[in-house]
CSV table of C-alpha atoms (C1' of nucleotides) in Angstrom, one decimal:
chain,number,residue,atom,x,y,z
A,394,MET,CA,81.9,99.1,133.9
A,395,GLU,CA,81.6,97.1,130.8
A,396,THR,CA,84.6,95.8,129.0
A,397,LEU,CA,83.6,97.4,125.6
A,398,ARG,CA,85.4,95.3,123.0
A,399,ARG,CA,87.4,97.2,120.4
A,400,PRO,CA,86.5,96.1,116.9
A,401,LEU,CA,89.0,93.7,115.4
A,402,LYS,CA,89.7,96.0,112.5
A,403,ASP,CA,91.2,98.5,115.0
A,404,HIS,CA,93.6,95.8,116.3
A,405,VAL,CA,94.6,94.9,112.8
A,406,TYR,CA,95.1,98.6,112.1
A,407,ASP,CA,97.4,99.0,115.1
A,408,TYR,CA,99.3,95.8,114.2
A,409,ILE,CA,100.1,96.9,110.7
A,410,SER,CA,100.8,100.5,111.4
A,411,SER,CA,103.1,99.7,114.2
A,412,ARG,CA,105.0,97.3,112.0
A,413,ILE,CA,105.4,99.9,109.4
A,414,ASP,CA,106.5,102.5,112.0
A,415,ALA,CA,109.0,100.0,113.4
A,416,GLY,CA,110.4,99.5,109.9
A,417,GLU,CA,109.5,95.8,109.8
A,418,LEU,CA,107.6,96.5,106.6
A,419,SER,CA,109.3,98.6,104.0
A,420,ALA,CA,108.1,100.7,101.1
A,421,GLY,CA,106.7,98.7,98.3
A,422,ASP,CA,106.1,95.5,100.4
A,423,ARG,CA,102.9,93.8,99.4
A,424,LEU,CA,100.5,93.0,102.2
A,425,SER,CA,98.6,89.7,101.6
A,426,GLU,CA,95.2,89.8,103.2
A,427,GLN,CA,95.4,86.0,103.9
A,428,ALA,CA,98.8,86.3,105.5
A,429,ILE,CA,97.5,88.9,108.0
A,430,CYS,CA,94.5,86.7,108.6
A,431,ASP,CA,96.7,83.8,109.5
A,432,ALA,CA,99.0,85.9,111.6
A,433,MET,CA,96.2,87.4,113.6
A,434,GLY,CA,93.6,84.7,113.5
A,435,VAL,CA,90.8,86.7,112.1
A,436,SER,CA,88.8,86.7,108.9
A,437,ARG,CA,89.4,88.8,105.9
A,438,THR,CA,86.6,91.2,106.6
A,439,PRO,CA,88.3,93.2,109.5
A,440,VAL,CA,91.6,92.9,107.7
A,441,ARG,CA,90.3,94.5,104.6
A,442,GLU,CA,88.6,97.2,106.6
A,443,ALA,CA,91.8,98.0,108.4
A,444,LEU,CA,93.8,98.0,105.2
A,445,ILE,CA,91.3,100.5,103.6
A,446,GLN,CA,91.7,102.7,106.6
A,447,LEU,CA,95.5,102.5,106.5
A,448,ALA,CA,95.4,103.4,102.8
A,449,SER,CA,93.1,106.3,103.6
A,450,ASP,CA,95.5,107.5,106.3
A,451,GLY,CA,98.5,107.4,104.0
A,452,TYR,CA,100.2,104.3,105.2
A,453,LEU,CA,99.4,102.2,102.1
A,454,ASP,CA,98.7,102.4,98.4
A,455,ASN,CA,95.7,100.6,97.0
A,456,LEU,CA,95.9,99.7,93.3
A,457,PRO,CA,92.5,98.0,92.6
A,458,ARG,CA,92.6,94.3,92.1
A,459,ARG,CA,96.3,94.3,93.0
A,460,GLY,CA,96.2,94.6,96.7
A,461,PHE,CA,97.8,96.9,99.2
A,462,ARG,CA,101.5,98.0,99.3
A,463,VAL,CA,103.4,100.0,101.9
A,464,ARG,CA,103.6,103.5,100.5
A,465,GLY,CA,107.0,104.7,99.6
A,466,PHE,CA,108.6,107.7,101.1
A,467,ASP,CA,111.2,109.2,98.9
A,468,GLN,CA,113.1,112.4,99.0
A,469,GLN,CA,110.4,114.2,97.1
A,470,ASN,CA,107.8,113.2,99.7
A,471,ALA,CA,110.1,114.3,102.5
A,472,VAL,CA,110.5,117.7,100.9
A,473,GLU,CA,106.7,117.9,100.6
A,474,VAL,CA,106.2,117.1,104.2
A,475,PHE,CA,108.8,119.6,105.4
A,476,GLU,CA,107.2,122.3,103.3
A,477,ILE,CA,103.9,121.6,105.1
A,478,MET,CA,105.2,121.0,108.5
A,479,GLY,CA,107.0,124.3,108.7
A,480,PRO,CA,104.0,126.6,108.4
A,481,LEU,CA,101.8,124.3,110.5
A,482,ASP,CA,104.3,123.9,113.3
A,483,GLY,CA,104.8,127.7,113.3
A,484,GLN,CA,101.1,128.3,113.5
A,485,ALA,CA,100.8,125.9,116.4
A,486,ALA,CA,103.5,127.8,118.2
A,487,TYR,CA,101.8,131.0,117.3
A,488,LEU,CA,98.5,129.9,118.7
A,489,ALA,CA,100.0,128.3,121.8
A,490,CYS,CA,102.2,131.3,122.7
A,491,PRO,CA,99.6,133.3,124.6
A,492,ASN,CA,98.2,130.1,126.2
A,493,LEU,CA,101.4,128.8,127.8
A,494,THR,CA,101.3,128.7,131.5
A,495,ASP,CA,104.3,129.3,133.8
A,496,ASP,CA,104.3,125.5,134.4
A,497,ASP,CA,104.5,124.9,130.6
A,498,ILE,CA,107.5,127.2,130.4
A,499,THR,CA,109.2,125.4,133.3
A,500,GLN,CA,108.4,122.1,131.6
A,501,LEU,CA,109.9,123.3,128.3
A,502,LYS,CA,113.0,124.5,130.1
A,503,PHE,CA,113.4,121.1,131.8
A,504,LEU,CA,113.0,119.3,128.5
A,505,VAL,CA,115.6,121.4,126.8
A,506,GLY,CA,118.0,120.6,129.6
A,507,SER,CA,117.1,116.9,129.4
A,508,MET,CA,117.8,116.9,125.7
A,509,ASP,CA,121.3,118.4,126.3
A,510,LEU,CA,122.0,115.6,128.8
A,511,ALA,CA,120.8,113.0,126.3
A,512,ILE,CA,123.0,114.4,123.6
A,513,GLN,CA,126.1,114.4,125.9
A,514,GLY,CA,125.3,110.8,126.8
A,515,GLY,CA,124.9,109.9,123.1
A,516,LEU,CA,121.4,108.7,123.8
A,517,ILE,CA,119.8,109.7,120.5
A,518,ARG,CA,116.7,107.7,120.9
A,519,LYS,CA,116.2,109.3,124.3
A,520,TYR,CA,116.7,112.7,122.8
A,521,ASP,CA,114.2,111.9,120.2
A,522,ASP,CA,111.5,111.0,122.8
A,523,ILE,CA,112.1,114.2,124.7
A,524,GLN,CA,112.1,116.2,121.6
A,525,ARG,CA,108.7,114.9,120.8
A,526,ASP,CA,107.5,115.9,124.3
A,527,PHE,CA,108.9,119.4,123.8
A,528,HIS,CA,106.8,119.9,120.7
A,529,LEU,CA,103.7,118.1,122.1
A,530,THR,CA,103.8,120.5,125.1
A,531,TYR,CA,103.0,123.5,122.9
A,532,PHE,CA,100.9,121.6,120.4
A,533,ASN,CA,98.6,120.7,123.3
A,534,ARG,CA,98.2,124.4,124.1
A,535,CYS,CA,97.4,125.6,120.7
A,536,GLY,CA,93.7,125.1,121.2
A,537,ASN,CA,93.3,123.5,117.8
A,538,ASP,CA,93.0,119.7,118.0
A,539,ARG,CA,92.7,119.3,114.3
A,540,LEU,CA,96.0,121.2,113.8
A,541,ARG,CA,97.7,119.1,116.5
A,542,ASP,CA,96.5,115.8,115.0
A,543,MET,CA,97.5,116.9,111.5
A,544,ILE,CA,101.1,117.7,112.7
A,545,SER,CA,101.2,114.4,114.6
A,546,GLN,CA,100.2,112.5,111.5
A,547,LEU,CA,102.9,114.2,109.4
A,548,GLU,CA,105.5,113.5,112.1
A,549,ARG,CA,104.9,109.8,111.8
A,550,CYS,CA,106.4,110.0,108.3
A,551,PHE,CA,109.8,110.3,109.9
A,552,ILE,CA,109.4,108.0,112.9
A,553,LYS,CA,110.9,105.1,111.0
A,554,ARG,CA,114.1,106.9,110.3
A,555,ASP,CA,117.3,104.9,110.9
A,556,TYR,CA,119.3,106.0,113.9
A,557,GLU,CA,122.4,104.1,112.8
A,558,THR,CA,123.0,105.7,109.5
A,559,VAL,CA,124.7,108.7,111.0
A,560,ASP,CA,127.9,108.4,113.0
A,561,GLN,CA,127.8,109.4,116.7
A,562,GLU,CA,129.9,112.6,116.3
A,563,THR,CA,127.9,114.0,113.4
A,564,ALA,CA,124.7,113.2,115.2
A,565,CYS,CA,125.8,115.1,118.3
A,566,LYS,CA,126.7,118.1,116.2
A,567,LEU,CA,123.4,118.1,114.5
A,568,LEU,CA,121.4,117.5,117.7
A,569,ASN,CA,123.3,120.3,119.5
A,570,LYS,CA,122.2,122.7,116.7
A,571,ALA,CA,118.7,121.4,116.9
A,572,ASN,CA,118.6,121.8,120.6
A,573,SER,CA,119.9,125.4,120.4
A,574,GLU,CA,116.9,126.0,118.2
A,575,HIS,CA,114.7,124.6,120.9
A,576,ALA,CA,116.3,127.0,123.4
A,577,HIS,CA,115.6,129.9,121.1
A,578,ILE,CA,112.0,128.8,120.7
A,579,LEU,CA,111.7,128.7,124.4
A,580,GLU,CA,113.1,132.3,124.7
A,581,LEU,CA,110.5,133.5,122.2
A,582,PHE,CA,107.8,131.8,124.2
A,583,GLU,CA,109.0,133.5,127.4
A,584,ALA,CA,109.0,136.8,125.6
A,585,ARG,CA,105.4,136.0,124.4
A,586,ASP,CA,106.6,136.9,120.9
A,587,ALA,CA,103.9,135.0,119.1
A,588,THR,CA,104.6,136.1,115.5
A,589,GLY,CA,108.4,135.8,116.2
A,590,VAL,CA,108.1,132.2,117.3
A,591,ARG,CA,105.8,131.4,114.4
A,592,ASP,CA,108.2,132.7,111.8
A,593,TYR,CA,111.2,131.2,113.6
A,594,VAL,CA,109.7,127.7,113.9
A,595,ARG,CA,108.6,127.9,110.2
A,596,ASP,CA,112.0,128.8,109.0
A,597,VAL,CA,113.8,126.2,111.2
A,598,HIS,CA,111.8,123.5,109.3
A,599,TRP,CA,112.8,125.1,106.1
A,600,ASN,CA,116.4,125.0,106.9
A,601,ARG,CA,116.2,121.4,108.0
A,602,GLU,CA,114.6,120.6,104.7
A,603,ASN,CA,117.7,121.9,102.9
A,604,ALA,CA,120.0,120.0,105.2
A,605,GLN,CA,119.9,116.2,105.6
A,606,PHE,CA,116.8,114.9,107.2
A,607,THR,CA,117.9,111.8,108.9
A,608,VAL,CA,118.0,113.9,112.1
A,609,TRP,CA,116.0,117.0,112.9
B,1104,MET,CA,91.5,99.0,75.9
B,1105,GLU,CA,90.1,97.3,78.8
B,1106,THR,CA,87.0,98.6,80.6
B,1107,LEU,CA,88.6,98.5,84.0
B,1108,ARG,CA,85.7,98.4,86.4
B,1109,ARG,CA,85.9,100.7,89.5
B,1110,PRO,CA,85.2,98.9,92.7
B,1111,LEU,CA,81.7,99.3,94.0
B,1112,LYS,CA,83.0,100.8,97.2
B,1113,ASP,CA,84.3,103.8,95.2
B,1114,HIS,CA,80.9,104.4,93.7
B,1115,VAL,CA,79.4,104.3,97.2
B,1116,TYR,CA,82.0,106.7,98.4
B,1117,ASP,CA,81.2,109.1,95.7
B,1118,TYR,CA,77.5,108.8,96.2
B,1119,ILE,CA,77.6,109.5,99.9
B,1120,SER,CA,80.3,112.2,99.8
B,1121,SER,CA,78.4,114.1,97.0
B,1122,ARG,CA,75.2,113.9,99.0
B,1123,ILE,CA,77.0,115.4,102.0
B,1124,ASP,CA,78.6,118.1,99.9
B,1125,ALA,CA,75.3,118.9,98.4
B,1126,GLY,CA,73.8,119.3,101.8
B,1127,GLU,CA,71.2,116.5,101.4
B,1128,LEU,CA,72.7,114.8,104.4
B,1129,SER,CA,73.3,117.1,107.4
B,1130,ALA,CA,75.4,116.9,110.5
B,1131,GLY,CA,74.3,114.2,112.9
B,1132,ASP,CA,72.3,112.2,110.4
B,1133,ARG,CA,72.7,108.5,110.9
B,1134,LEU,CA,73.6,106.4,107.8
B,1135,SER,CA,72.0,103.0,107.8
B,1136,GLU,CA,74.1,100.5,105.9
B,1137,GLN,CA,71.0,98.7,104.8
B,1138,ALA,CA,69.4,101.8,103.5
B,1139,ILE,CA,72.4,102.5,101.3
B,1140,CYS,CA,72.5,98.9,100.1
B,1141,ASP,CA,68.9,99.2,99.1
B,1142,ALA,CA,69.4,102.6,97.4
B,1143,MET,CA,72.4,101.4,95.4
B,1144,GLY,CA,71.6,97.7,94.9
B,1145,VAL,CA,74.8,96.4,96.4
B,1146,SER,CA,75.7,94.3,99.4
B,1147,ARG,CA,76.9,95.6,102.8
B,1148,THR,CA,80.5,94.8,102.2
B,1149,PRO,CA,81.3,97.6,99.7
B,1150,VAL,CA,79.0,99.9,101.6
B,1151,ARG,CA,80.9,99.3,104.9
B,1152,GLU,CA,84.2,99.8,103.2
B,1153,ALA,CA,83.1,103.1,101.7
B,1154,LEU,CA,81.8,104.3,105.1
B,1155,ILE,CA,85.1,103.4,106.8
B,1156,GLN,CA,86.9,105.4,104.2
B,1157,LEU,CA,84.5,108.3,104.5
B,1158,ALA,CA,85.1,108.3,108.2
B,1159,SER,CA,88.8,108.2,107.8
B,1160,ASP,CA,88.5,111.2,105.4
B,1161,GLY,CA,86.6,113.2,107.9
B,1162,TYR,CA,83.1,113.0,106.4
B,1163,LEU,CA,81.7,110.7,109.1
B,1164,ASP,CA,82.0,109.8,112.7
B,1165,ASN,CA,82.1,106.1,113.6
B,1166,LEU,CA,81.0,105.3,117.2
B,1167,PRO,CA,81.6,101.5,117.3
B,1168,ARG,CA,78.5,99.4,117.3
B,1169,ARG,CA,76.4,102.5,116.7
B,1170,GLY,CA,77.0,103.1,113.1
B,1171,PHE,CA,78.1,106.1,111.1
B,1172,ARG,CA,76.9,109.7,111.4
B,1173,VAL,CA,77.6,112.7,109.3
B,1174,ARG,CA,80.3,114.7,111.1
B,1175,GLY,CA,79.2,118.0,112.5
B,1176,PHE,CA,80.9,121.2,111.6
B,1177,ASP,CA,80.3,123.8,114.2
B,1178,GLN,CA,81.9,127.2,114.6
B,1179,GLN,CA,84.8,125.7,116.6
B,1180,ASN,CA,85.6,123.4,113.7
B,1181,ALA,CA,85.4,126.3,111.3
B,1182,VAL,CA,87.9,128.3,113.3
B,1183,GLU,CA,90.2,125.3,113.5
B,1184,VAL,CA,90.1,124.9,109.7
B,1185,PHE,CA,90.7,128.6,109.1
B,1186,GLU,CA,93.7,128.6,111.4
B,1187,ILE,CA,95.1,125.7,109.4
B,1188,MET,CA,94.1,127.0,105.9
B,1189,GLY,CA,95.9,130.4,106.4
B,1190,PRO,CA,99.4,129.1,106.8
B,1191,LEU,CA,98.9,126.4,104.2
B,1192,ASP,CA,97.4,128.6,101.5
B,1193,GLY,CA,100.2,131.1,102.2
B,1194,GLN,CA,102.8,128.4,101.8
B,1195,ALA,CA,101.3,127.3,98.6
B,1196,ALA,CA,101.4,130.9,97.2
B,1197,TYR,CA,105.0,131.2,98.5
B,1198,LEU,CA,106.1,128.0,96.7
B,1199,ALA,CA,104.1,128.8,93.6
B,1200,CYS,CA,105.3,132.4,93.2
B,1201,PRO,CA,108.6,131.7,91.4
B,1202,ASN,CA,107.0,129.0,89.3
B,1203,LEU,CA,104.1,131.0,87.8
B,1204,THR,CA,104.4,131.5,84.1
B,1205,ASP,CA,103.3,134.6,82.2
B,1206,ASP,CA,100.3,132.6,81.0
B,1207,ASP,CA,99.4,131.9,84.6
B,1208,ILE,CA,99.5,135.6,85.5
B,1209,THR,CA,97.3,136.3,82.5
B,1210,GLN,CA,94.9,133.6,83.6
B,1211,LEU,CA,94.8,135.0,87.1
B,1212,LYS,CA,94.1,138.5,85.8
B,1213,PHE,CA,91.3,137.1,83.7
B,1214,LEU,CA,89.8,135.3,86.6
B,1215,VAL,CA,89.9,138.4,88.8
B,1216,GLY,CA,88.0,140.3,86.1
B,1217,SER,CA,85.5,137.5,85.7
B,1218,MET,CA,84.9,137.5,89.4
B,1219,ASP,CA,84.2,141.2,89.2
B,1220,LEU,CA,81.6,140.6,86.5
B,1221,ALA,CA,80.0,137.8,88.4
B,1222,ILE,CA,79.7,140.1,91.5
B,1223,GLN,CA,78.1,142.9,89.4
B,1224,GLY,CA,75.7,140.3,88.0
B,1225,GLY,CA,74.9,139.0,91.5
B,1226,LEU,CA,76.0,135.5,90.4
B,1227,ILE,CA,77.4,134.3,93.6
B,1228,ARG,CA,77.7,130.7,92.7
B,1229,LYS,CA,79.5,131.7,89.5
B,1230,TYR,CA,81.8,133.8,91.5
B,1231,ASP,CA,82.5,130.9,93.8
B,1232,ASP,CA,83.5,128.6,90.9
B,1233,ILE,CA,85.9,131.2,89.5
B,1234,GLN,CA,87.3,131.9,92.9
B,1235,ARG,CA,88.1,128.2,93.2
B,1236,ASP,CA,89.9,128.3,89.8
B,1237,PHE,CA,91.9,131.3,91.0
B,1238,HIS,CA,93.3,129.4,93.9
B,1239,LEU,CA,93.7,126.2,92.0
B,1240,THR,CA,95.8,128.0,89.5
B,1241,TYR,CA,98.6,128.7,91.9
B,1242,PHE,CA,98.0,125.5,94.0
B,1243,ASN,CA,98.8,123.6,90.8
B,1244,ARG,CA,102.1,125.5,90.5
B,1245,CYS,CA,103.3,125.0,94.1
B,1246,GLY,CA,105.1,121.8,93.2
B,1247,ASN,CA,103.8,120.0,96.2
B,1248,ASP,CA,100.9,117.7,95.4
B,1249,ARG,CA,100.4,116.7,99.0
B,1250,LEU,CA,100.0,120.4,100.1
B,1251,ARG,CA,97.6,121.0,97.2
B,1252,ASP,CA,95.5,118.0,98.1
B,1253,MET,CA,95.5,118.9,101.8
B,1254,ILE,CA,94.1,122.4,101.0
B,1255,SER,CA,91.5,120.9,98.7
B,1256,GLN,CA,90.3,118.6,101.4
B,1257,LEU,CA,90.0,121.4,103.9
B,1258,GLU,CA,88.2,123.5,101.4
B,1259,ARG,CA,85.5,120.9,101.1
B,1260,CYS,CA,84.5,121.7,104.6
B,1261,PHE,CA,83.0,124.9,103.3
B,1262,ILE,CA,81.5,123.7,100.1
B,1263,LYS,CA,78.1,123.0,101.6
B,1264,ARG,CA,77.7,126.6,102.8
B,1265,ASP,CA,74.4,128.2,102.2
B,1266,TYR,CA,74.2,130.8,99.5
B,1267,GLU,CA,70.9,132.1,100.6
B,1268,THR,CA,71.6,133.1,104.1
B,1269,VAL,CA,73.2,136.4,103.2
B,1270,ASP,CA,71.2,139.1,101.4
B,1271,GLN,CA,72.4,140.1,98.0
B,1272,GLU,CA,73.7,143.5,99.0
B,1273,THR,CA,75.8,142.3,101.9
B,1274,ALA,CA,77.1,139.5,99.8
B,1275,CYS,CA,78.2,141.9,97.1
B,1276,LYS,CA,80.0,144.0,99.6
B,1277,LEU,CA,81.8,141.0,101.1
B,1278,LEU,CA,82.7,139.6,97.7
B,1279,ASN,CA,84.0,142.9,96.5
B,1280,LYS,CA,86.3,143.0,99.4
B,1281,ALA,CA,87.4,139.4,98.8
B,1282,ASN,CA,88.1,140.1,95.2
B,1283,SER,CA,90.2,143.2,96.0
B,1284,GLU,CA,92.2,140.8,98.0
B,1285,HIS,CA,92.6,138.5,95.0
B,1286,ALA,CA,93.8,141.6,93.0
B,1287,HIS,CA,96.4,142.3,95.7
B,1288,ILE,CA,97.6,138.7,95.6
B,1289,LEU,CA,97.9,139.0,91.9
B,1290,GLU,CA,100.0,142.1,92.3
B,1291,LEU,CA,102.3,140.4,94.7
B,1292,PHE,CA,102.7,137.5,92.3
B,1293,GLU,CA,103.5,139.8,89.5
B,1294,ALA,CA,106.2,141.4,91.6
B,1295,ARG,CA,107.5,137.9,92.5
B,1296,ASP,CA,107.2,138.8,96.1
B,1297,ALA,CA,107.1,135.3,97.5
B,1298,THR,CA,107.3,136.1,101.2
B,1299,GLY,CA,105.0,139.0,100.8
B,1300,VAL,CA,102.3,136.9,99.1
B,1301,ARG,CA,102.8,134.2,101.7
B,1302,ASP,CA,102.2,136.5,104.6
B,1303,TYR,CA,99.4,138.4,102.9
B,1304,VAL,CA,97.4,135.2,102.0
B,1305,ARG,CA,97.9,133.8,105.5
B,1306,ASP,CA,96.6,137.0,107.1
B,1307,VAL,CA,93.7,137.3,104.8
B,1308,HIS,CA,92.5,133.9,106.1
B,1309,TRP,CA,93.0,135.1,109.6
B,1310,ASN,CA,90.9,138.2,109.0
B,1311,ARG,CA,88.1,136.1,107.4
B,1312,GLU,CA,88.1,133.9,110.4
B,1313,ASN,CA,87.3,136.8,112.5
B,1314,ALA,CA,84.6,137.9,110.2
B,1315,GLN,CA,81.6,135.9,109.1
B,1316,PHE,CA,82.5,132.8,107.1
B,1317,THR,CA,79.4,132.2,105.1
B,1318,VAL,CA,81.3,133.9,102.2
B,1319,TRP,CA,85.0,134.2,101.7
C,365,DG,C1',116.2,81.7,72.2
C,366,DT,C1',112.5,84.8,72.6
C,367,DT,C1',107.8,85.7,72.6
C,368,DT,C1',103.2,84.4,72.9
C,369,DT,C1',99.4,81.9,74.7
C,370,DG,C1',96.9,79.0,77.6
C,371,DT,C1',95.9,77.0,81.9
C,372,DA,C1',96.3,76.5,86.8
C,373,DT,C1',96.7,78.9,91.0
C,374,DA,C1',96.4,82.6,94.1
C,375,DT,C1',94.3,86.9,95.4
C,376,DT,C1',91.0,90.3,95.5
C,377,DG,C1',85.9,91.9,95.1
C,378,DT,C1',81.3,91.0,96.5
C,379,DA,C1',77.5,88.6,98.5
C,380,DT,C1',75.5,86.2,102.1
C,381,DA,C1',75.0,84.1,106.7
C,382,DC,C1',75.6,84.1,111.5
C,383,DA,C1',76.7,86.1,116.0
C,384,DA,C1',76.9,89.9,119.1
C,385,DT,C1',75.2,94.1,120.6
C,386,DC,C1',72.0,97.9,120.8
C,387,DA,C1',67.4,100.3,120.5
C,388,DT,C1',62.6,100.1,121.3
C,389,DG,C1',58.7,99.6,123.8
C,390,DA,C1',55.6,96.9,126.6
C,391,DA,C1',54.9,94.9,131.1
C,392,DC,C1',55.6,95.4,135.7
C,393,DG,C1',56.4,97.5,140.3
C,394,DG,C1',57.0,101.5,143.0
D,1282,DC,C1',52.4,108.7,136.9
D,1283,DC,C1',57.2,107.6,136.5
D,1284,DG,C1',61.0,104.6,136.4
D,1285,DT,C1',62.9,99.8,135.8
D,1286,DT,C1',63.2,95.3,133.6
D,1287,DC,C1',63.2,92.4,130.1
D,1288,DA,C1',61.7,90.5,125.7
D,1289,DT,C1',61.8,91.5,120.7
D,1290,DG,C1',63.4,93.4,116.5
D,1291,DA,C1',66.9,96.0,114.2
D,1292,DT,C1',71.7,97.0,113.3
D,1293,DT,C1',76.4,96.3,113.4
D,1294,DG,C1',80.6,93.1,113.6
D,1295,DT,C1',82.7,89.0,111.8
D,1296,DA,C1',83.1,84.8,109.2
D,1297,DT,C1',82.6,82.3,105.2
D,1298,DA,C1',81.4,81.3,100.3
D,1299,DC,C1',81.5,82.4,95.7
D,1300,DA,C1',82.8,85.3,91.6
D,1301,DA,C1',86.0,88.0,89.0
D,1302,DT,C1',90.5,89.1,88.0
D,1303,DA,C1',95.5,88.9,88.3
D,1304,DT,C1',99.8,86.3,88.6
D,1305,DA,C1',102.9,82.4,87.5
D,1306,DC,C1',104.5,79.1,84.8
D,1307,DA,C1',104.6,75.8,81.2
D,1308,DA,C1',103.9,74.7,76.4
D,1309,DA,C1',103.7,76.1,71.7
D,1310,DA,C1',104.7,79.2,67.9
D,1311,DC,C1',107.9,82.1,65.6
DNA sequence: GTTTTGTATATTGTATACAATCATGAACGG
DNA sequence: CCGTTCATGATTGTATACAATATACAAAAC
């Protein structure tokens, strides 16, 4: 088995995107090609190719002759993403509904329980990971990879949210509400109510949009 | 006023994407970097950058070390796109509904009439252009540029459809049905029935998915 | 003191050169 | 005759060099 080398541009892409996701690079920060070259020990060619791809994928803005900057994400953008996520997430649930196996349902139940435990223990990060698994479980059953990838991409817009801005008590309250929504989604799945779960999921996003969106 | 020169990579991007949209390049065709360089009289650097962007935007596939190929679009892909378009188009209509001015409504009415005339005259291409205007009219009022751009991008998947594969009579029949749907959308807009138009538009896509999709 | 302008420096855009890998096909062995 | 091996050329990946433009700062004009 050959060790097929990944192109350098992909490494650069991962390096930059993970730094953005981790919040080490903030909106508006300028990315110097040379600085990235020095940091990673590669030439400008793969760096530029990665930056172009990152811009195309929404991570960066490009301004010709003025380099690349981390794309901002203001409240207006957040609203836009929520307005798109709702219908898409709902559609994913709708499509997945008839495809969910008993094992999937069991898995979803387990995850809802796990999220409850995480909330009781104040483990917000943990909750967040499980929550992602919950959604991925039915995304992966929707039979539409393009849809799944689209939603995943939109979700990344919110990965870099700050866990510390909300106090523990408020967070628990919000998360409890969110998890009761998960429980309801699960019920609709069990009842195989495809259109019901579609509309419910869509409207849940809508309601979150009108609330704060540091936690969802 | 400065003559701000567009980067060469953008020219290359336009050149390739338009050739794909026009059907001059078909699914699976390999794109030789050198051939593009020769055709456009530029070096490989801007060509490669354009190809990377085109791949990132869904036009091409990349297979490392094996170059770029025009991404195929089979029936499975078409179904996936329809399943995404429906909810998004519906959401755009939903969001636009309260924003539509009287002038917009008048414009939409005019376009529906124009489409009828185009159908009577057998001008399928003309119909298609007007149909695009019809949808753009409310996309531009949905107040969500990201959503609008997303839908536009998905629409391009179908631009390269073949007008000649369907005989004139069948086409007219299908288009008449499609335009009656436009008329109904218009009615719902006039009644300011946001949720109604949302669900109707969504379901119309769904029905088209289950019909042929050489015409929509 | 503020604005303008010019020059030096830094950065991006493009071209070219080289290295690594892949595709092709001929020679060879079965 | 068919499949394998191995050279040869073609193509991609990466590095570097040069050109074009933008930025920063200092000096001059108002």
